Coordinates of C-alpha atoms and ligand atoms in Angstrom, one line a residue:
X1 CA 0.8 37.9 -24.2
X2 CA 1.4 36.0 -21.1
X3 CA 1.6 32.2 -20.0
X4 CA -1.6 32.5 -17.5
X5 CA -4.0 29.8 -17.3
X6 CA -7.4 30.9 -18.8
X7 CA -9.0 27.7 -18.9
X8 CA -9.0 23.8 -18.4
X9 CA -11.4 21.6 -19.5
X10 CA -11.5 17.9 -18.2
X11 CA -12.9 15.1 -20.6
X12 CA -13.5 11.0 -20.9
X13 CA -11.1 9.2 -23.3
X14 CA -10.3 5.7 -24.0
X15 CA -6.8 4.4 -22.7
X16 CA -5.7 1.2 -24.9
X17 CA -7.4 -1.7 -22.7
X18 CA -10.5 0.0 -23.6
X19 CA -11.4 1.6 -20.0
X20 CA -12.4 5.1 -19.7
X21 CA -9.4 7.6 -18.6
X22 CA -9.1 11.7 -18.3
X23 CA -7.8 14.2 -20.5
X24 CA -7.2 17.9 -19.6
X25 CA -7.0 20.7 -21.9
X26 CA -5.1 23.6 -20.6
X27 CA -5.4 27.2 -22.8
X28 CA -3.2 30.4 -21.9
X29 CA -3.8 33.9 -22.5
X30 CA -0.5 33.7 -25.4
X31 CA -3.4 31.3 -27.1
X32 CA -1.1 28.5 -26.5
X33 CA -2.5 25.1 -25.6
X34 CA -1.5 21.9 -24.0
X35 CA -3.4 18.3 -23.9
X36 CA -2.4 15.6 -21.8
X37 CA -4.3 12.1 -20.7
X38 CA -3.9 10.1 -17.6
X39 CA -2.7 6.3 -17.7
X40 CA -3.7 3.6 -15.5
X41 CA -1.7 0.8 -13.9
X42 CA -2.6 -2.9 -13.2
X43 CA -0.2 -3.9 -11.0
X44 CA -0.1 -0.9 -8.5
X45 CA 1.1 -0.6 -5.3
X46 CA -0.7 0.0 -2.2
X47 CA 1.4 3.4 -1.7
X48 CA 0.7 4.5 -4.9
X49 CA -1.6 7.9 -5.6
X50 CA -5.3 6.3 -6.2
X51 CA -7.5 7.4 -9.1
X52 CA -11.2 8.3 -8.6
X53 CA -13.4 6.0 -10.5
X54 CA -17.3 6.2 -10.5
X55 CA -18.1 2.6 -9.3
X56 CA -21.2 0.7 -9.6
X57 CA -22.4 -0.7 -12.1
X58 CA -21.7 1.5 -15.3
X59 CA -18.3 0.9 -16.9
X60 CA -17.9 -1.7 -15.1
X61 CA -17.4 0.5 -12.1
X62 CA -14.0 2.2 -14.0
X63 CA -16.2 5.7 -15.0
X64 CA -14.3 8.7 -14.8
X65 CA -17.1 11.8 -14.2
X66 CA -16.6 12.3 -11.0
X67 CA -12.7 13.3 -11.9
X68 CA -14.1 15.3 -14.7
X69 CA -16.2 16.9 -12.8
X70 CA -13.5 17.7 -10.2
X71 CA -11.4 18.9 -12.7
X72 CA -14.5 21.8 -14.4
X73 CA -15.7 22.4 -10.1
X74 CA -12.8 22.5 -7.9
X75 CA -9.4 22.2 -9.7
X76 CA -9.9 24.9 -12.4
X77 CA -11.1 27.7 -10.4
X78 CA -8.2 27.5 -7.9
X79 CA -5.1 27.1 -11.0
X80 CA -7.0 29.6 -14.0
X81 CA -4.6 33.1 -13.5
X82 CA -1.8 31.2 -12.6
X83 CA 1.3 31.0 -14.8
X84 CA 1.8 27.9 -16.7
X85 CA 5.7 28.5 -16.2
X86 CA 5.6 28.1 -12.7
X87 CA 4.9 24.1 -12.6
X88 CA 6.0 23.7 -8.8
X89 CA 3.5 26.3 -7.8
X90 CA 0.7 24.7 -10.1
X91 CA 1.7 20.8 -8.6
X92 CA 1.7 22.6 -5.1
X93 CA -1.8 24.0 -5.2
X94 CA -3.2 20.8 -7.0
X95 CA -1.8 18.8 -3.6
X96 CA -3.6 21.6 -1.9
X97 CA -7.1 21.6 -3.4
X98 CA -6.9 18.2 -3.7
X99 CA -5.8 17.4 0.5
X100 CA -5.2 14.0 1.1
X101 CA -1.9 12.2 1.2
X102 CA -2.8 10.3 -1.6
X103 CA -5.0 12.0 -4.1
X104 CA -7.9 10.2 -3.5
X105 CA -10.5 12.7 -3.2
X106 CA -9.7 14.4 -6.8
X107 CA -8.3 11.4 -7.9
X108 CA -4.4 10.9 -9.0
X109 CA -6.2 10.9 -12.6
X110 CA -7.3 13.9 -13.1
X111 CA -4.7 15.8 -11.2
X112 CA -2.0 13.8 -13.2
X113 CA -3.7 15.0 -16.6
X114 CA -4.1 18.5 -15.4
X115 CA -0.3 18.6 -13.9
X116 CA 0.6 16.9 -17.4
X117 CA -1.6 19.7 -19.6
X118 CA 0.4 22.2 -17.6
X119 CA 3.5 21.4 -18.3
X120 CA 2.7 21.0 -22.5
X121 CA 1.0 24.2 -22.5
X122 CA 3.6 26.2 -21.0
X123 CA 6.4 24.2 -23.6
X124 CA 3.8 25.2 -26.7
X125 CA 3.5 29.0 -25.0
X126 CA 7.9 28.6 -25.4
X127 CA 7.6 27.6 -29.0
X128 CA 9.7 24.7 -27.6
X129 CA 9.4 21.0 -27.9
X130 CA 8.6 20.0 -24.7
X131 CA 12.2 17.7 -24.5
X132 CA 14.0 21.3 -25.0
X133 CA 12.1 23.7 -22.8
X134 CA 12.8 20.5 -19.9
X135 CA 16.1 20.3 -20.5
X136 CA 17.1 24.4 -21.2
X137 CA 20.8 24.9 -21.3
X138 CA 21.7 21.6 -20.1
X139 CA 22.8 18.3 -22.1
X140 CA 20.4 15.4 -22.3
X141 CA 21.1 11.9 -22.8
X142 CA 18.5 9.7 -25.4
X143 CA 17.4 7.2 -23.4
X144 CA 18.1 3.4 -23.8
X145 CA 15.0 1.7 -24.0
X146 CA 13.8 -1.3 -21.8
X147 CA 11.6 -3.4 -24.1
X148 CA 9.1 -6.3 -23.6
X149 CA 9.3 -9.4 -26.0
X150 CA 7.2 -11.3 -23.2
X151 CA 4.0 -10.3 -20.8
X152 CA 2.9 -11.9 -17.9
X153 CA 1.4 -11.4 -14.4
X154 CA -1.6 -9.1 -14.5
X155 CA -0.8 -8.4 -18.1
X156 CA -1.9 -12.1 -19.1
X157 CA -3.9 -13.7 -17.0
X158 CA -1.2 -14.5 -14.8
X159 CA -0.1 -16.9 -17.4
X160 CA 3.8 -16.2 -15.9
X161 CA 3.9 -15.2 -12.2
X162 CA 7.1 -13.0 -13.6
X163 CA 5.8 -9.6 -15.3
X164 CA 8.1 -8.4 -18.1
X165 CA 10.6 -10.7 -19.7
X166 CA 12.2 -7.6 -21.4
X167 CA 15.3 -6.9 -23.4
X168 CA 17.8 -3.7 -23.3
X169 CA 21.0 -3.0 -25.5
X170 CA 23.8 -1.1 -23.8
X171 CA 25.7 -1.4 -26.1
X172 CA 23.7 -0.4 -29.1
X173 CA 25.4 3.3 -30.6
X174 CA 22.1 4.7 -30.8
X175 CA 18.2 4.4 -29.9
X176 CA 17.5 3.7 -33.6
X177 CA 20.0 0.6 -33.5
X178 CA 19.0 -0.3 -30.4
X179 CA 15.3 -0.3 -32.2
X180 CA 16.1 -2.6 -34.9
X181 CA 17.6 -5.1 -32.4
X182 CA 14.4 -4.9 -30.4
X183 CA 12.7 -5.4 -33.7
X184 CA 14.9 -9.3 -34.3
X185 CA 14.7 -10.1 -31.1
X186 CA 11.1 -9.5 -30.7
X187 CA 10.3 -11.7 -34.2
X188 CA 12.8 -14.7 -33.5
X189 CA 10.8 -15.2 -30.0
X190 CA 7.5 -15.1 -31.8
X191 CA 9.2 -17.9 -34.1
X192 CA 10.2 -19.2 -31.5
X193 CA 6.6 -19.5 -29.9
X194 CA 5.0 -20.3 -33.3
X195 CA 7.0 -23.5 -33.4
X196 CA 5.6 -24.6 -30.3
X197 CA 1.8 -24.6 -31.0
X198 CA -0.6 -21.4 -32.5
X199 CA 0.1 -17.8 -31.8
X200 CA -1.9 -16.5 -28.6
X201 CA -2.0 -13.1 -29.5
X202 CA 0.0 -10.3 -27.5
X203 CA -0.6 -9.3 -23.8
X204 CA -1.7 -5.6 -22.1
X205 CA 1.6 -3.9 -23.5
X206 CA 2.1 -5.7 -26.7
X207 CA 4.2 -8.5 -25.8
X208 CA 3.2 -12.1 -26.8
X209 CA 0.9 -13.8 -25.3
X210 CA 3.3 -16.3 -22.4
X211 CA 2.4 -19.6 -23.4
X212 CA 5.0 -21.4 -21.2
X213 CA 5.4 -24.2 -19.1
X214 CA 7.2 -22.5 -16.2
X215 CA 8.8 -19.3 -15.7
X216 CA 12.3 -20.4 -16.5
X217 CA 10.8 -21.8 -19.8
X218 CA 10.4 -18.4 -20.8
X219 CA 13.6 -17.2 -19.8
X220 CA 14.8 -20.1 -21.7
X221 CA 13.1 -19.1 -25.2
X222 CA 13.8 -15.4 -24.3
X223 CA 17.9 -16.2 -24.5
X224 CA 17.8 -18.2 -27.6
X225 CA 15.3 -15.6 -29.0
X226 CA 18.0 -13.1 -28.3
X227 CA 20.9 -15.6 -29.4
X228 CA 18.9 -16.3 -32.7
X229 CA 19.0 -12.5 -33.5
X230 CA 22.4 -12.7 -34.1
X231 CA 23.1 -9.5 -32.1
X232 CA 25.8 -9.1 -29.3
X233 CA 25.5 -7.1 -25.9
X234 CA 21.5 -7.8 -25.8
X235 CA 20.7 -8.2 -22.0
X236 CA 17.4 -9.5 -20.4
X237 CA 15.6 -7.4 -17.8
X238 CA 13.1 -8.5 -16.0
X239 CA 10.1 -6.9 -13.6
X240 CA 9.4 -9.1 -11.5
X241 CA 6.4 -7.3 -9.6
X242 CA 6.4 -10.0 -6.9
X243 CA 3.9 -7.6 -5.0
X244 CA 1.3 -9.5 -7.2
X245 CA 2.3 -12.9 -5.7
X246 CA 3.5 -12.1 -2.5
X247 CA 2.5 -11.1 0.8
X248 CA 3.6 -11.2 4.3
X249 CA 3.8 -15.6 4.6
X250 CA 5.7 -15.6 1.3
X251 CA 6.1 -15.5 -2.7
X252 CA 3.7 -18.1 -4.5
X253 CA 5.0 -18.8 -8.1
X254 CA 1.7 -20.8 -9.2
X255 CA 3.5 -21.6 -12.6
X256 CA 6.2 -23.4 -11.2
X257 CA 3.8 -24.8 -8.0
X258 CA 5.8 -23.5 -5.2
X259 CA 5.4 -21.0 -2.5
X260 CA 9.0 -19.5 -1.6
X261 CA 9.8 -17.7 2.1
X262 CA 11.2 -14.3 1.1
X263 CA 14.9 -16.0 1.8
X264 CA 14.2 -18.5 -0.9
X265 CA 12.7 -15.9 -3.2
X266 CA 16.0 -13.8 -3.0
X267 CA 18.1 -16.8 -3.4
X268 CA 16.0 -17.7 -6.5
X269 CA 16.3 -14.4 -8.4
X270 CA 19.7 -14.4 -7.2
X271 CA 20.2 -17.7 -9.2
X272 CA 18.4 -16.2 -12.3
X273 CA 20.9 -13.8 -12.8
X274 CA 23.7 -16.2 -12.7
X275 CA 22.1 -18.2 -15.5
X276 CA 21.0 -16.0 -18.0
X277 CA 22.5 -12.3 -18.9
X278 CA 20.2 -10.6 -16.9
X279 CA 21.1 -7.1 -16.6
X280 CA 18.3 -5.3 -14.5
X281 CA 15.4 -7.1 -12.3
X282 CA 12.4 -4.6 -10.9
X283 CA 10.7 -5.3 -7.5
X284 CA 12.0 -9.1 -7.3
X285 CA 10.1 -8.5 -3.5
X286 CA 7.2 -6.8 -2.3
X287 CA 6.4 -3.8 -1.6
X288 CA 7.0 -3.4 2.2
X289 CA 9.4 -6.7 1.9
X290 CA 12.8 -4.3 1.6
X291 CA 14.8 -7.2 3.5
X292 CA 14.2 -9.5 0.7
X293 CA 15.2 -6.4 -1.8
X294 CA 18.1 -5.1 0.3
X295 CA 19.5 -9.0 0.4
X296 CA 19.1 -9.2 -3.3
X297 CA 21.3 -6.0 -3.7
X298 CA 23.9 -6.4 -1.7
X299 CA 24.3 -10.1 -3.5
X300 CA 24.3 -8.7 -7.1
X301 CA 24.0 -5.0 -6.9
X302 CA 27.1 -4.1 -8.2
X303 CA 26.5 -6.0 -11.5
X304 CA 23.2 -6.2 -12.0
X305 CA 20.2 -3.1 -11.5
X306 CA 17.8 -3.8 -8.6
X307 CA 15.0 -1.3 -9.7
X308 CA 12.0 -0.2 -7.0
X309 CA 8.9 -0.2 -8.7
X310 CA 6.0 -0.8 -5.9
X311 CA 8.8 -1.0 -3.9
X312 CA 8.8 3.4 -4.4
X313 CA 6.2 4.2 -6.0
X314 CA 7.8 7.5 -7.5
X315 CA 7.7 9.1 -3.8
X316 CA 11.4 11.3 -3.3
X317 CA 10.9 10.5 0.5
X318 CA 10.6 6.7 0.0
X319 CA 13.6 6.5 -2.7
X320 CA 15.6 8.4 0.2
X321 CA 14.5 6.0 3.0
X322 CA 15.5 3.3 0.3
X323 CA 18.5 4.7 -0.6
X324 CA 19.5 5.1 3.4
X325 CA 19.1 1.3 3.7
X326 CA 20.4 0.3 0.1
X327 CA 17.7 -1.7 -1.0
X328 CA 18.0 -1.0 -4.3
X329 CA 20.1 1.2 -7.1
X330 CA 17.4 2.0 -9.6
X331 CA 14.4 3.7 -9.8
X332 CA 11.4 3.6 -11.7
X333 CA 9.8 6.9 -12.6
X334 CA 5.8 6.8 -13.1
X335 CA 4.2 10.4 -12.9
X336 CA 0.8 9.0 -12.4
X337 CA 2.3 6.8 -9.7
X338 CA 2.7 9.8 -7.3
X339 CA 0.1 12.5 -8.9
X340 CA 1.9 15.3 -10.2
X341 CA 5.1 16.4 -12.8
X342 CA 7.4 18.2 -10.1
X343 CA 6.8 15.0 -7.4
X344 CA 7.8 13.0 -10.0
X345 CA 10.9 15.3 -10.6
X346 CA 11.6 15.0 -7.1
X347 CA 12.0 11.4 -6.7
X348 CA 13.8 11.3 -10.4
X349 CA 16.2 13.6 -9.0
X350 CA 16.7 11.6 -4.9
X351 CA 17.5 8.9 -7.2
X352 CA 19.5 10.7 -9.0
X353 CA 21.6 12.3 -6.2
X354 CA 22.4 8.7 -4.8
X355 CA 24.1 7.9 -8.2
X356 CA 21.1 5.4 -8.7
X357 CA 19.7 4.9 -12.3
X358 CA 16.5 6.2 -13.3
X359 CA 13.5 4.8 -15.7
X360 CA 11.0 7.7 -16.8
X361 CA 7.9 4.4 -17.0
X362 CA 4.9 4.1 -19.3
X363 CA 2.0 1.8 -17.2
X364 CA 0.5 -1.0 -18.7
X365 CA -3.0 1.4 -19.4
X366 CA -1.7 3.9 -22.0
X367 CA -3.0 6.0 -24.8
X368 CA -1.4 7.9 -28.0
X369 CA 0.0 10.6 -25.5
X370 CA 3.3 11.1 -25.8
X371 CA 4.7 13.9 -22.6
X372 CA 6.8 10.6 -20.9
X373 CA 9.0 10.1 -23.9
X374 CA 10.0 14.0 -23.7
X375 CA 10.3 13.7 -20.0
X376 CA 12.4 10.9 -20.4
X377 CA 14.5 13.1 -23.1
X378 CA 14.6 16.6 -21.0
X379 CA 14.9 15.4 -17.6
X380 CA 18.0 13.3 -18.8
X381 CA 16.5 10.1 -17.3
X382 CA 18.9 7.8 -18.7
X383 CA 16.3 5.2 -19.5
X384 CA 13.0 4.6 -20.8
X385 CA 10.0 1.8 -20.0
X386 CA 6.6 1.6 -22.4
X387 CA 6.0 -2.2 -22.8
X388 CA 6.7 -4.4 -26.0
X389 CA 7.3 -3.4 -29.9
X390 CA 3.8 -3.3 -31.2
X391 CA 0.4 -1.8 -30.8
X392 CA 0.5 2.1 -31.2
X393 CA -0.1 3.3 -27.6
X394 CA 3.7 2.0 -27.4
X395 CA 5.5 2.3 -30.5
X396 CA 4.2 6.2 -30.6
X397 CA 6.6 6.5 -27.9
X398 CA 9.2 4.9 -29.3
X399 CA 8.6 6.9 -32.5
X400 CA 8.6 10.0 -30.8
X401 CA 12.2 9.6 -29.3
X402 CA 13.4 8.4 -32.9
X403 CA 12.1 11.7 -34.0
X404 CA 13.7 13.9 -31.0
X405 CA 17.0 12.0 -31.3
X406 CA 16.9 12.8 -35.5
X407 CA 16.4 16.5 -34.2
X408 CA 19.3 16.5 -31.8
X409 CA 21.3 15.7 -35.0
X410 CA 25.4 15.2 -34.6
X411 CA 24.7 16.6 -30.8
X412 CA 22.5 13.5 -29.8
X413 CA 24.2 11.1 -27.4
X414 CA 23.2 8.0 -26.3
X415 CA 22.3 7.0 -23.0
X416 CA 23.9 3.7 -23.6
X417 CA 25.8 1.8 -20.9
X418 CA 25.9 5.4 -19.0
X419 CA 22.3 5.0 -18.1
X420 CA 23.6 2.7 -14.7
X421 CA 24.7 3.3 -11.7
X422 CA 28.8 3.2 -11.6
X423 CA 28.9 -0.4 -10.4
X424 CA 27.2 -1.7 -13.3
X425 CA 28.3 0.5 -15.6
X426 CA 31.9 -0.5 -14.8
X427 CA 31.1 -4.3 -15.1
X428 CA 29.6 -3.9 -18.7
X429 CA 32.8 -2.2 -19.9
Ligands
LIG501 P1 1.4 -1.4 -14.3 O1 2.7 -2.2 -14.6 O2 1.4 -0.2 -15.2 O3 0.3 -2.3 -14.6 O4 1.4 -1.0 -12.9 C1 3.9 -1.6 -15.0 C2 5.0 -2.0 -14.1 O5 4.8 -2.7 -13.1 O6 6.2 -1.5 -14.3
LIG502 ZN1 7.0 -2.7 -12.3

């Protein structure tokens, strides 16, 4: 019985905001089968791999058959035959078929699915879970978890200019304890919130709803959030995603009421950092704005992780060009970001050759599928980004890396303080 492709079927699912998304279904001649659906981001950046959506006026313009269609038309016929095992060759001819630069004509949604489908089937076809047919021989790391007490930007209305007011525990000794922090951390700032007028509810990835005055305000209640939970080594990371706000004349914070030049906005996250014990801050400058990012690093870079988000949109030739120009040490890994598992495994590993840290991300669009958490496990990524502590699209991936680190037993180490470039790590121990 062999791993070939014998069918894929494309179908419309619902992704946790409620909009329509694809899932592939992927059968092999062994009888093994693997599912996988595609996410969808809200903050994207312009380089990013673009889904194909219907438009007009069904759906609100967000329909997916046109993927679905591509997917039963065009991408099945040119990948049934092949062998599932061969997941460079698959990625390769879904590029091909597809034959833009960016995905667009397929759309990055269903080739993401498909790619995704691929890759379970040929883990299910190895009798392996998927964490352990990624990883083979080699030893992987649990990941320590980046986790969201707060939402903002296009998450909330753009109640906060600032994204993600987000915790992560370095030095927790494992992913569970590092869990049960989250878990006081995240109920002391919702305390915390109560006491200043009604609960709002919780934004796109499940962290509450950002009533706050200004941005710093929530930094504020994020630190005595975190001092209130009585726990020690609990940092604050932040994504910044000042793509939303920014463009070429400069950064406008509407919360606070100013509009910053890209000197003043470096100079201003710079400050943050010296105030409050934040450990890692994601695109704190647009996307194409890499002399605001690179002035940012070279000021705190060896203590704190400058992550590029929109800044690389998971594209190996972007994190080199980066990487060449230091302006960052930190990459955030999105597979939907750049279309396909192996491109995604080629920036993850450019980052990794540079010594820079790397975040396998969830976006803020997700659904109860699960393949990120045992990318995050198998291709060692060190570290792991899926929004707050509720709603089930993002505790199922939190719960899925409780369940692969209870498998790995007495092996299972955690990522921990390790997950950072040497820099950092050395100034946290
Ligand atoms: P997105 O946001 O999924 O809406 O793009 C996630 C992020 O910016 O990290
Ligand atoms: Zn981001």
């Amino acid at each position: 019985m062999s791993a070939r492709i014998t069918s894929i079927t494309g179908r419309q699912v619902w992704d946790s905001r409620g909009r329509p998304t694809v899932e592939a279904e992927v059968a092999l001649q062994s009888g093994a089968v693997g599912r996988a659906i595609a996410p969808a981001g809200a903050s994207r950046g312009v380089h990013e791999a673009v889904d194909l959506r219907d438009g007009g006026k069904r759906l609100a313009g967000l329909g997916v058959d046109r993927a679905v269609a591509g997917i039963g038309q065009e991408i099945a016929p040119a990948l049934l035959g092949m062998d599932a095992r061969d997941q460079r060759d698959v990625d390769r001819v879904l590029c091909q078929v597809d034959g833009t630069p960016n995905k667009a004509r397929l759309g990055a949604n269903a080739i993401v699915a498909v790619s995704m489908a691929v890759l379970q089937a040929a883990a299910a076809d190895a009798h392996e879970p998927l964490w352990r047919y990624l990883a083979g021989d080699r030893t992987v790391r649990i990941p320590l978890p980046e986790i969201q007490i707060f939402g903002g930007g296009a998450h909330a209305g753009r109640r906060t200019d600032v994204q993600d007011f987000m915790i992560m525990c370095p030095g927790a000794d494992s992913f569970r304890t590092a869990l049960e922090i989250t878990h006081d951390v995240y109920r002391e700032a919702g305390r915390l919130m109560e006491a200043n007028g009604p609960l709002a509810g919780v934004a796109d990835e499940g962290g509450w709803w950002p009533g706050f005055k200004s941005n710093e305000d929530a930094l504020d209640t994020l630190a005595r959030a975190i001092d209130r939970s009585g726990h020690k080594d609990v940092y604050i990371s932040l994504d910044i995603a000042a793509n939303e706000f920014g463009d070429e004349s400069g950064y406008a914070m509407a919360l606070d009421g100013r509009r910053l030049s890209g000197a003043e906005m470096a100079e201003r996250m710079i400050g943050w950092t010296k105030r409050y014990p934040i450990l890692s801050l994601e695109d704190p400058a647009g996307q194409d704005d890499w002399t605001t990012m690179a002035s940012v690093t070279r000021a705190i870079g060896t203590r704190v992780q400058v992550v590029g988000d929109d800044v690389l949109v998971t594209n190996a030739g972007r994190v080199t060009e980066a990487a060449g120009r230091d302006v960052c040490n930190a990459a955030l890994i999105k597979v939907n970001q750049v279309g396909t598992v192996s491109e995604a495994k080629a920036a993850l590993d450019a980052a990794a050759a540079r010594g820079w840290g790397t975040i396998v991300s969830a976006r803020s669009g997700e659904t109860e599928d699960v393949t990120i958490a045992h990318l995050a496990v198998g291709w060692d990524a060190g570290q792991f980004k899926v929004g707050s502590f509720t709603r089930s699209e993002r505790m199922a991936k939190w719960n899925e890396i409780l369940r692969i680190e209870e498998a790995m037993g007495s092996r299972a180490v955690f990522a921990g303080a390790s997950a950072f470039a040497p820099g950092i790590r050395k100034s946290l121990t």
